[in-house]
Coordinates of C-alpha atoms in Angstrom, one line a residue:
P1 CA 0.0 0.0 0.0
V2 CA 1.1 3.5 -0.9
T3 CA -0.2 6.8 0.4
L4 CA -0.1 9.7 -2.0
R5 CA -0.2 13.3 -1.1
Q6 CA -2.5 15.5 -3.3
Y7 CA -0.8 16.3 -6.6
A8 CA -1.6 17.5 -10.1
I9 CA -0.5 15.9 -13.3
D10 CA -0.7 17.4 -16.8
L11 CA -3.5 16.2 -19.1
T12 CA -0.9 15.4 -21.9
P13 CA 2.8 14.6 -22.2
V14 CA 5.1 17.5 -22.9
T15 CA 5.0 18.3 -26.6
N16 CA 7.8 19.1 -29.0
A17 CA 6.6 22.7 -29.2
Q18 CA 6.7 23.1 -25.4
Y19 CA 10.2 21.6 -25.3
A20 CA 11.4 23.9 -28.1
E21 CA 10.1 26.9 -26.1
F22 CA 12.1 25.6 -23.1
L23 CA 15.3 25.3 -25.2
H24 CA 14.8 28.7 -26.7
R25 CA 14.1 30.5 -23.4
S26 CA 16.5 28.6 -21.1
R27 CA 19.3 28.0 -23.6
Y28 CA 19.6 24.5 -22.0
Q29 CA 22.4 22.3 -23.2
P30 CA 22.3 18.5 -22.5
R31 CA 25.2 17.0 -20.7
H32 CA 24.9 14.0 -23.0
P33 CA 24.1 15.3 -26.5
E34 CA 24.8 12.1 -28.5
N35 CA 21.1 11.2 -29.2
F36 CA 19.4 14.3 -27.7
L37 CA 16.5 15.2 -30.0
K38 CA 18.2 13.3 -32.8
H39 CA 15.1 13.6 -35.0
W40 CA 15.0 17.4 -34.8
N41 CA 16.6 19.9 -37.1
G42 CA 18.8 21.7 -34.6
H43 CA 16.3 23.3 -32.1
T44 CA 13.3 22.8 -34.4
P45 CA 10.9 19.9 -34.0
P46 CA 10.0 17.9 -37.2
H47 CA 7.4 19.8 -39.3
G48 CA 3.9 18.7 -38.4
K49 CA 4.9 17.1 -35.1
E50 CA 4.9 20.2 -32.9
D51 CA 2.0 18.7 -30.9
H52 CA 3.6 15.2 -30.6
P53 CA 5.2 14.1 -27.4
V54 CA 8.9 15.1 -27.1
V55 CA 11.1 12.0 -27.4
Y56 CA 14.9 11.5 -27.4
V57 CA 15.5 13.3 -24.1
G58 CA 17.1 11.7 -21.1
L59 CA 15.9 11.8 -17.5
E60 CA 18.2 14.7 -16.7
D61 CA 16.8 16.6 -19.7
A62 CA 13.2 15.9 -18.6
R63 CA 14.0 17.0 -15.1
A64 CA 15.5 20.2 -16.4
Y65 CA 12.3 21.0 -18.4
A66 CA 10.1 20.2 -15.4
A67 CA 12.1 22.5 -13.2
W68 CA 12.0 25.3 -15.8
A69 CA 8.2 24.9 -16.1
G70 CA 7.8 24.9 -12.3
K71 CA 6.8 21.3 -12.2
Q72 CA 8.3 17.9 -11.3
L73 CA 8.2 14.5 -12.9
P74 CA 5.6 12.2 -11.4
T75 CA 6.8 9.3 -9.3
E76 CA 6.0 5.8 -10.5
E77 CA 3.1 5.7 -8.0
Q78 CA 1.7 9.0 -9.1
W79 CA 1.8 8.0 -12.8
Q80 CA 0.2 4.7 -12.1
F81 CA -2.6 6.2 -10.0
A82 CA -3.2 8.9 -12.6
A83 CA -3.7 6.1 -15.2
Q84 CA -5.7 3.7 -13.0
G85 CA -7.7 5.9 -10.7
T86 CA -9.2 4.7 -7.5
S87 CA -10.6 1.6 -9.2
A88 CA -7.2 0.2 -10.3
L89 CA -8.3 -0.1 -13.9
K90 CA -6.2 -2.0 -16.4
Y91 CA -6.5 0.9 -18.9
P92 CA -7.4 4.5 -18.1
W93 CA -10.9 3.9 -19.6
G94 CA -11.6 0.4 -18.1
N95 CA -10.4 -3.1 -18.0
V96 CA -11.0 -4.1 -21.7
M97 CA -8.6 -3.0 -24.4
E98 CA -10.2 -0.7 -27.0
A99 CA -7.8 0.0 -29.8
H100 CA -9.5 3.3 -30.9
R101 CA -8.6 4.8 -27.5
C102 CA -4.8 4.7 -27.9
S103 CA -2.0 4.3 -30.3
G104 CA -1.0 0.7 -30.8
G105 CA 2.3 1.8 -32.2
D106 CA 1.5 0.3 -35.6
A107 CA 2.1 3.7 -37.3
G108 CA 5.8 3.5 -36.4
T109 CA 5.8 7.0 -35.1
T110 CA 4.4 9.3 -32.4
T111 CA 0.9 10.8 -32.6
S112 CA -0.5 14.1 -31.5
V113 CA -0.9 14.3 -27.7
T114 CA -4.6 15.1 -28.3
A115 CA -5.2 12.3 -30.9
F116 CA -7.0 10.0 -28.4
P117 CA -9.1 12.2 -26.1
D118 CA -11.1 9.2 -24.9
G119 CA -8.0 7.2 -24.0

């Protein structure tokens, strides 16, 4: 059993556009740049994917964004509770998989963070 204090969690993951704004305003530089945002063109997200979740960032990079935004990364327990709720659901919408509510990964890429509002 885990007891959680009251917390807030964003409705969607951080988008490429939000992360680009962070980079622009903070002038953040990753300590390990090898694969950092490797699909971007410099500090510019791929065209048409501004509202997709940011990927190719490390934990340190995610923490830097969260601190800049005045937030913090959720703990494993917070993340799980946000997805399962008080009923400990298997999926955020219930206990039966409904493919139209989420990305199955078959597109081979990310999708807009608002693509599955019922998911």
